[in-house]
Tab-separated table of C-alpha atoms in Angstrom:
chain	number	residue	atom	x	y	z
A	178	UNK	CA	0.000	0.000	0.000
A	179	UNK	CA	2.562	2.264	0.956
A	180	UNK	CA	4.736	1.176	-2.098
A	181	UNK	CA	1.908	1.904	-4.965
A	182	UNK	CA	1.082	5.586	-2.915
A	183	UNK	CA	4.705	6.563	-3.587
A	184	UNK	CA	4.779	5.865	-7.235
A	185	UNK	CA	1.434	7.096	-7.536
A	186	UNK	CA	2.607	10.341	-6.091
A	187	UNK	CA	6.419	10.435	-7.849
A	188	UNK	CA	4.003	9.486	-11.047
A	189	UNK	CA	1.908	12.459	-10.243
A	190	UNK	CA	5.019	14.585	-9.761
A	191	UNK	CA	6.666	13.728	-13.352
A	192	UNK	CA	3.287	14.642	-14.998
A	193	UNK	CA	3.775	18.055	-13.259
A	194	UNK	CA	7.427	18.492	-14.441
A	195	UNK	CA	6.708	17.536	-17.558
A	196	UNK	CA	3.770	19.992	-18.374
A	197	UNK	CA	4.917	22.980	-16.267
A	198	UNK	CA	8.962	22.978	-17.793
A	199	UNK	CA	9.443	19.644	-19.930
A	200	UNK	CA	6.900	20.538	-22.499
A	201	UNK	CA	8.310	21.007	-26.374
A	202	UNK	CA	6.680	24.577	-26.008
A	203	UNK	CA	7.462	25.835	-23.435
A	204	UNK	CA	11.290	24.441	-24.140
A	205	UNK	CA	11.054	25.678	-27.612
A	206	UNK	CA	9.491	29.068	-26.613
A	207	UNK	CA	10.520	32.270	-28.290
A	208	UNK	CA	9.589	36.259	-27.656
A	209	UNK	CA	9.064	37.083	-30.845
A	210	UNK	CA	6.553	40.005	-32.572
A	211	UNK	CA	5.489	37.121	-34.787
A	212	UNK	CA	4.993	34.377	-32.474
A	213	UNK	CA	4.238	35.698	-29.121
A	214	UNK	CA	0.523	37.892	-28.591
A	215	UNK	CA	1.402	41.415	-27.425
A	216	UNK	CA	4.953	41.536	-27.748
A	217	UNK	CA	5.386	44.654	-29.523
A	218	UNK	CA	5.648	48.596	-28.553
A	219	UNK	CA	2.473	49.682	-30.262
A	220	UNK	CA	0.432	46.715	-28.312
A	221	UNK	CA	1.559	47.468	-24.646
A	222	UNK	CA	1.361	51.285	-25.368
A	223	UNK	CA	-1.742	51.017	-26.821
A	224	UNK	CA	-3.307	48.482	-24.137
A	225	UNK	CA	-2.127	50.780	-21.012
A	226	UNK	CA	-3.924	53.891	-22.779
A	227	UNK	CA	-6.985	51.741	-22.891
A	228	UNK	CA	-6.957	50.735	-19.721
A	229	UNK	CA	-6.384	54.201	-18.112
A	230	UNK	CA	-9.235	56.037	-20.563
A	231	UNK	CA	-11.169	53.371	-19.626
A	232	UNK	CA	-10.821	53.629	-15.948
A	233	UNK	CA	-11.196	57.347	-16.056
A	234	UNK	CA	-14.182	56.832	-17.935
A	235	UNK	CA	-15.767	54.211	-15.803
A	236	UNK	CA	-15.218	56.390	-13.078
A	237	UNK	CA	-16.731	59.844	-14.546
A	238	UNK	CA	-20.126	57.915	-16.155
A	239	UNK	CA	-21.077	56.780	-12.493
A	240	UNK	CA	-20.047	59.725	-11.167
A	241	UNK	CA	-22.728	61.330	-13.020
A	242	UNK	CA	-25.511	58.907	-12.825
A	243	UNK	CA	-25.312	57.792	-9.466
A	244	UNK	CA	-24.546	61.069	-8.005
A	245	UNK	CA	-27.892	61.066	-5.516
A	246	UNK	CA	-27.720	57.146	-5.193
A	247	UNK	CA	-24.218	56.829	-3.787
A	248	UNK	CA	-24.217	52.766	-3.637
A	249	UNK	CA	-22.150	50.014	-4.832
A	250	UNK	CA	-22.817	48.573	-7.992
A	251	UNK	CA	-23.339	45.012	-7.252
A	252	UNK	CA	-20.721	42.722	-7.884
A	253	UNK	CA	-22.301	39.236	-6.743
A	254	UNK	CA	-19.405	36.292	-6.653
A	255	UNK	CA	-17.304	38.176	-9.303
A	256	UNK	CA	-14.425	39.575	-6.946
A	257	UNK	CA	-13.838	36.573	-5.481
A	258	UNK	CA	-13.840	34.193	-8.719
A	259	UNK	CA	-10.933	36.875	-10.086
A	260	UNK	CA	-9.398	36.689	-6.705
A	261	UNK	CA	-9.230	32.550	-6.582
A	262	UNK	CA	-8.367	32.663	-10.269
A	263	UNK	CA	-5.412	34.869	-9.277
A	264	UNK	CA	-4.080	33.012	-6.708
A	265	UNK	CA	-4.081	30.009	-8.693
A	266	UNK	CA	-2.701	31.473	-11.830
A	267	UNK	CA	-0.045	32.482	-9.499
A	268	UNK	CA	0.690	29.247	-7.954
A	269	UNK	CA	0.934	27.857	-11.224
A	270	UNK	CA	3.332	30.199	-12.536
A	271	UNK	CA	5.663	30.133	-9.160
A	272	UNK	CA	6.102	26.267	-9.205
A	273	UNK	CA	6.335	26.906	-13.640
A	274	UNK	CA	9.133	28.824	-13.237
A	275	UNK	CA	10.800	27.088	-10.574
A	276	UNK	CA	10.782	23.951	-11.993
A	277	UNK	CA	11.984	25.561	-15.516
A	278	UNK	CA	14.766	27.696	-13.495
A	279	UNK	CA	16.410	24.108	-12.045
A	280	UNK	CA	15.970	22.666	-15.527
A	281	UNK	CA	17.522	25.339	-17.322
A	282	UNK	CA	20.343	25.453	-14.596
A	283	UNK	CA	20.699	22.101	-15.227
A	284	UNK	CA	21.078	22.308	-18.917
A	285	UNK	CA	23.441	25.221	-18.915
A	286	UNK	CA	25.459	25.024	-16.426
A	287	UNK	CA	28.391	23.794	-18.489
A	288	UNK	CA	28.236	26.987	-20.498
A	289	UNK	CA	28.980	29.464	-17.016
A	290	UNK	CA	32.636	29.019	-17.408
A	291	UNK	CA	32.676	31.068	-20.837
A	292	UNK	CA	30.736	34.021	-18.861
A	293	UNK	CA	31.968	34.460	-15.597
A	294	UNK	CA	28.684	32.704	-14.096
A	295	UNK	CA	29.779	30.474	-11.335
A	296	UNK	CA	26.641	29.975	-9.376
A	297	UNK	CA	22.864	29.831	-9.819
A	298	UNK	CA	22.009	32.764	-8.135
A	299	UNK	CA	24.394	34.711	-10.049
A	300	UNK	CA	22.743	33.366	-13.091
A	301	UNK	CA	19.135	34.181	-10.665
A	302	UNK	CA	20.391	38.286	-10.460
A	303	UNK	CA	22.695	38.501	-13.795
A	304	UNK	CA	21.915	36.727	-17.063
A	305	UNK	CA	25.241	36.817	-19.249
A	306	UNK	CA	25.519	38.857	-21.983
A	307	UNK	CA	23.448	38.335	-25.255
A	308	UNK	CA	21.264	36.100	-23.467
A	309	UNK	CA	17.744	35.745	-25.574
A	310	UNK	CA	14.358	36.098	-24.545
A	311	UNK	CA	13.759	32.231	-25.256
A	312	UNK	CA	13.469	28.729	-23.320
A	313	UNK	CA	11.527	27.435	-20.449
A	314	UNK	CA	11.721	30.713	-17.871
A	315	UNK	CA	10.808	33.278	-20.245
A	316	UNK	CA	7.593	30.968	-21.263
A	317	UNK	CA	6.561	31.647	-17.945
A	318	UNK	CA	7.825	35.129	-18.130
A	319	UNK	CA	5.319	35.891	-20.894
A	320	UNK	CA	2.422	34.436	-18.746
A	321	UNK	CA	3.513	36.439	-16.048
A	322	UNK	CA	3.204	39.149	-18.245
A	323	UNK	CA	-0.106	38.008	-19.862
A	324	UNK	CA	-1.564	37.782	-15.974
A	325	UNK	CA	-0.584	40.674	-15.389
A	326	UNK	CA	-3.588	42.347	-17.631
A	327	UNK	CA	-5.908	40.186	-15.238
A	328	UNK	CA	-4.787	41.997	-12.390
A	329	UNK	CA	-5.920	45.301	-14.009
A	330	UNK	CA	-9.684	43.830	-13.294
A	331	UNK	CA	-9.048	44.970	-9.449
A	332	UNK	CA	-9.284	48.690	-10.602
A	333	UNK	CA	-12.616	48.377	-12.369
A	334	UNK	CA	-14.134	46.442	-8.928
A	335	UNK	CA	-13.079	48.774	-6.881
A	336	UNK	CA	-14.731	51.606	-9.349
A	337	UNK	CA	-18.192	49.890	-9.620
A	338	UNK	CA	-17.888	48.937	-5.533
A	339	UNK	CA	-16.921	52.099	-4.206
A	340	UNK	CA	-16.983	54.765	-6.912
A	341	UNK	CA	-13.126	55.385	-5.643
A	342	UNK	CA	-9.985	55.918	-8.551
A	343	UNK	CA	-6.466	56.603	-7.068
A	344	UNK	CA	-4.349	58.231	-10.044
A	345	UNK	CA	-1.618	56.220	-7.935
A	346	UNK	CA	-3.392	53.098	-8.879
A	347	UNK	CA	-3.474	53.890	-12.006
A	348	UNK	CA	0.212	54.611	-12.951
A	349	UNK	CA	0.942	51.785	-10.401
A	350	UNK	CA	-0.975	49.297	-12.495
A	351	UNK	CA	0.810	50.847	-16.169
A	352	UNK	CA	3.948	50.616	-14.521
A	353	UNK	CA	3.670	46.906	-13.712
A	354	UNK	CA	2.580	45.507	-17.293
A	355	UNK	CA	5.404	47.833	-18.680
A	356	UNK	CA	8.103	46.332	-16.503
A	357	UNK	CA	6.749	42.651	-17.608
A	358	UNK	CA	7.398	43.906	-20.982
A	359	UNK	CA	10.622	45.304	-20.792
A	360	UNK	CA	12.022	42.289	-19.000
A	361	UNK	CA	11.266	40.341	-22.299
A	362	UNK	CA	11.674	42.499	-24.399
A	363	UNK	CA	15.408	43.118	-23.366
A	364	UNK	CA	15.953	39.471	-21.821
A	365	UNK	CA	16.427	41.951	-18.411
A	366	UNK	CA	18.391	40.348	-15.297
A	367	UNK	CA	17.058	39.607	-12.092
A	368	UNK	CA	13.838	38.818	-13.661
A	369	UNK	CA	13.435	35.119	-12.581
A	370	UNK	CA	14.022	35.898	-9.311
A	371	UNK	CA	11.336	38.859	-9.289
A	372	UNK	CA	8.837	36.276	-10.761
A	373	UNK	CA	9.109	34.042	-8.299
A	374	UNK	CA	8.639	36.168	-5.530
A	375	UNK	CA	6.144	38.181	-6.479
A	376	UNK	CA	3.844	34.879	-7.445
A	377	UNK	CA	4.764	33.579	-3.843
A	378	UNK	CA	3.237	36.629	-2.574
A	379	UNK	CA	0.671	36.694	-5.167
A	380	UNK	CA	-0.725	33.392	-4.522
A	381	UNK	CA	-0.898	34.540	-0.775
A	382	UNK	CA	-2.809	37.562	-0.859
A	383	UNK	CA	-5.296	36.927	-3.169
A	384	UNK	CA	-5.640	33.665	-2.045
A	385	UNK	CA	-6.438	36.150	1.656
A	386	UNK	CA	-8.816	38.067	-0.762
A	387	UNK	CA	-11.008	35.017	-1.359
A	388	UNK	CA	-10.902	33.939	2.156
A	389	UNK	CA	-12.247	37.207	3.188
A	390	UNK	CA	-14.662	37.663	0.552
A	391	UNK	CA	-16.732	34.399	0.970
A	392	UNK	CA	-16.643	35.151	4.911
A	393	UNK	CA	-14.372	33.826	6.539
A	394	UNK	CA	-12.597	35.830	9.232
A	395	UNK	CA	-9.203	38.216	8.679
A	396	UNK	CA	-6.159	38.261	9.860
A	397	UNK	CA	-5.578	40.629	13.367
A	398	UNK	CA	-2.677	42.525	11.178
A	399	UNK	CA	-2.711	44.195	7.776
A	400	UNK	CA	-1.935	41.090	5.916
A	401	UNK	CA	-1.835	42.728	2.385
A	402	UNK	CA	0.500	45.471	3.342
A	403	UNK	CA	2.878	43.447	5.322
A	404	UNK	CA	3.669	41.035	2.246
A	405	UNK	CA	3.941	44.179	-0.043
A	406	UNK	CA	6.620	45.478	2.253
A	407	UNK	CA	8.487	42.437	2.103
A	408	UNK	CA	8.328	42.590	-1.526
A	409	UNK	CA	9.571	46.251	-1.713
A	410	UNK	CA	12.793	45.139	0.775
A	411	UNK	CA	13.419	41.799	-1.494
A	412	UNK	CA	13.494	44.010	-4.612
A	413	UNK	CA	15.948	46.654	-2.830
A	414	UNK	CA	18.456	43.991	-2.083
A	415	UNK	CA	17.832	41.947	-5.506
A	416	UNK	CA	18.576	45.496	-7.390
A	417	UNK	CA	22.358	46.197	-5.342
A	418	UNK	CA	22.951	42.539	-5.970
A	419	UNK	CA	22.595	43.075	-9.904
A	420	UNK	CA	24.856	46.386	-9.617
A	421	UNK	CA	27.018	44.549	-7.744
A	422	UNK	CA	27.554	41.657	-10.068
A	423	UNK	CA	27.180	44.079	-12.875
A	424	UNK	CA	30.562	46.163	-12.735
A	425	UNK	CA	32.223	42.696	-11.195
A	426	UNK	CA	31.482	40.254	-13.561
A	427	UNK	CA	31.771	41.915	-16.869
A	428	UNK	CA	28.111	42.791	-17.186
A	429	UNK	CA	24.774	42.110	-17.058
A	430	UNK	CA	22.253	41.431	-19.481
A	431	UNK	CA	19.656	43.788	-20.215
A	432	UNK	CA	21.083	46.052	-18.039
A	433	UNK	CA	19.413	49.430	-19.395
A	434	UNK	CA	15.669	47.932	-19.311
A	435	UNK	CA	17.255	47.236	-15.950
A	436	UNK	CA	17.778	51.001	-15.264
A	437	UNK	CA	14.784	52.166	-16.366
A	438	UNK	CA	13.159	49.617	-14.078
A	439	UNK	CA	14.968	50.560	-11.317
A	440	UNK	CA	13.480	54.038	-11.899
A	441	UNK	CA	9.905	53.019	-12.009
A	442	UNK	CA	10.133	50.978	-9.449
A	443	UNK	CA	11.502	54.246	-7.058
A	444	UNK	CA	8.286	55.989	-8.184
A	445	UNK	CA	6.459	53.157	-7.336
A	446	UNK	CA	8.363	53.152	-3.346
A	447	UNK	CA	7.686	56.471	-2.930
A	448	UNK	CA	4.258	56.538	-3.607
A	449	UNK	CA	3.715	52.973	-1.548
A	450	UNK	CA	5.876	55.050	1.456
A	451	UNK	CA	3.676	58.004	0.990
A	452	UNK	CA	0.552	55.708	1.317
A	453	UNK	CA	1.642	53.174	4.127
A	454	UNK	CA	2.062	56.514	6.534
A	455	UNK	CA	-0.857	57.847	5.331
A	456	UNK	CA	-2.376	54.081	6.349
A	457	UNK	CA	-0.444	52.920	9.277
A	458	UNK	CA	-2.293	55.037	11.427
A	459	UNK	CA	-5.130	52.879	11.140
A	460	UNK	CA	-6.697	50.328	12.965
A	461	UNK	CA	-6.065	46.660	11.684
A	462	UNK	CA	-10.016	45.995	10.794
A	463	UNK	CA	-9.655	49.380	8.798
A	464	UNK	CA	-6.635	48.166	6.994
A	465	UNK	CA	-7.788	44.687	5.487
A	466	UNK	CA	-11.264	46.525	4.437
A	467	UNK	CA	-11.234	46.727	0.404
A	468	UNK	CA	-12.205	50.373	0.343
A	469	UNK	CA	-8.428	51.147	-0.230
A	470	UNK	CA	-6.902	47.864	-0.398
A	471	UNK	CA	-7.071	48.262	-4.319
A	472	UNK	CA	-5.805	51.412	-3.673
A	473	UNK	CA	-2.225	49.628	-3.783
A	474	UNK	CA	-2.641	46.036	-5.400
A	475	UNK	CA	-0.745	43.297	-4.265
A	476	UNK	CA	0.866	43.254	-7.696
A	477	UNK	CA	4.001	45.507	-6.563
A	478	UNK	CA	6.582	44.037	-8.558
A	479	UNK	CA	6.263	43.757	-9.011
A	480	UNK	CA	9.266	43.178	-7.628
A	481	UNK	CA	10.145	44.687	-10.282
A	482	UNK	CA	6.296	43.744	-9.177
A	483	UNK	CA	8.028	44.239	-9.084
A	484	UNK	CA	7.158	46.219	-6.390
């Protein structure tokens, strides 16, 4: 009995690897205008303006006819159907890319020598030079990025639920899917590493979200902000780690997409600083209520979320 429960389970565990980092496409995948939806300039640009016009407009059209009737549009089980999908999107893409970052370590390792790489997690913070945006992690890079127009669903709930549009939200959100681009787009460093943290967290706050929203009871701290402020101190360290390795080791790839997302993501601290003291001062039950936790989405890259 115990016997045929292991090999169902080590069976069950090879299916997994093979789908999630052993499959021909996602080994054979390629960033590409021509084979990859929404991988060019126009696309992104084009998609953020839409989202922000349509925001703003959203916003403005209730404005007006529900100026004397100041209630929620009704959502029903919406919010927290987006909020489980979330979570398990993100689940799926943190154990995706895990398993295709030990597989491509694995694979490559015996090419390290010729660039300077001696150890995964310098290859995890500095991809050598002319690395391309193609093979296993990028696959799950480009869901990443894909997901990452889901998350842009939180703004319109909070709109319709509370009649409430943060202009921080709304760079915040831009910001975000233009990070996920640039990191493909430029094969960018560190990006692996971002990805998998910000999915961990990801997984755990929306995964909160639907907890909350079918009932069940919160947690006695602001659960939302604390894992957003980890994610803001793991992307500090992550970005000197890159500039370290950088200037020692001969380069890194992608290292001005790597700038510029160093810059956006110092917007994106600033503003999150501004707002946690503006927060703090809270009580915890007024912290974990949604009528500013879309304010700042968990999304913070995002560690790049990257904040």
């Amino acid at each position: 009995m115990h016997k045929t429960t292991s090999l169902l389970l080590l069976s069950s565990m090879q299916r997994i690897k093979y789908w999630l980092s052993e499959h021909p496409k996602i080994v054979r995948f390629r960033w590409s205008p021509t084979q990859s939806w929404g991988s060019t300039w126009s696309f992104v640009f084009g998609a953020i303006a839409t989202y922000i016009v349509a925001a703003v407009t959203l916003n403005l059209i209730l404005s007006v006819l529900l100026r004397r009737r100041p209630r929620p549009v009704p959502l029903g089980p919406i919010p927290a159907v987006h909020s489980l999908a979330m979570s398990l999107i993100s689940a799926i893409i943190f154990v995706g890319i895990v398993l295709s970052a030990a597989a491509e370590i694995r694979d490559t390792r015996w090419l390290w020598r010729r660039t300077k790489t001696t150890t995964p997690l310098q290859w995890f913070l500095c991809f050598p030079i002319g690395t391309r945006p193609s093979g296993r992690v990028f696959f799950w890079s480009y869901v990443f990025y894909l997901s990452r127009f889901l998350h842009l669903l939180r703004t319109f709930f909070t709109i319709l639920r509370h009649r409430k549009l943060s202009s921080f939200n709304l760079v915040h959100q831009s910001i975000l899917v233009l990070m996920s681009f640039l990191w493909l787009e430029f094969s960018q460093s560190f990006q692996v590493l971002a990805i998998i943290f910000t999915t961990l967290v990801y997984t755990v706050v929306y995964g909160y979200r639907f907890w909350i929203s079918v009932g069940f009871p919160g947690a006695c701290f602001p659960l939302v902000v604390n894992c957003q402020v980890l994610l803001l101190c793991f992307n500090l360290i992550c970005h000197i780690g890159v500039l370290v390795l950088h200037f020692l080791k001969g380069g890194c790839n992608g290292i001005g997409a790597w700038v510029c997302n160093s810059v956006l993501n110092a917007v994106i601290l600033v503003l999150f600083l501004k707002f946690y003291v503006q927060k703090m001062h809270f009580k915890s039950t007024e912290l974990r209520k949604e009528v500013w936790d879309p304010v700042f989405d968990a999304a913070l890259l995002e560690p790049n979320k990257n904040i």
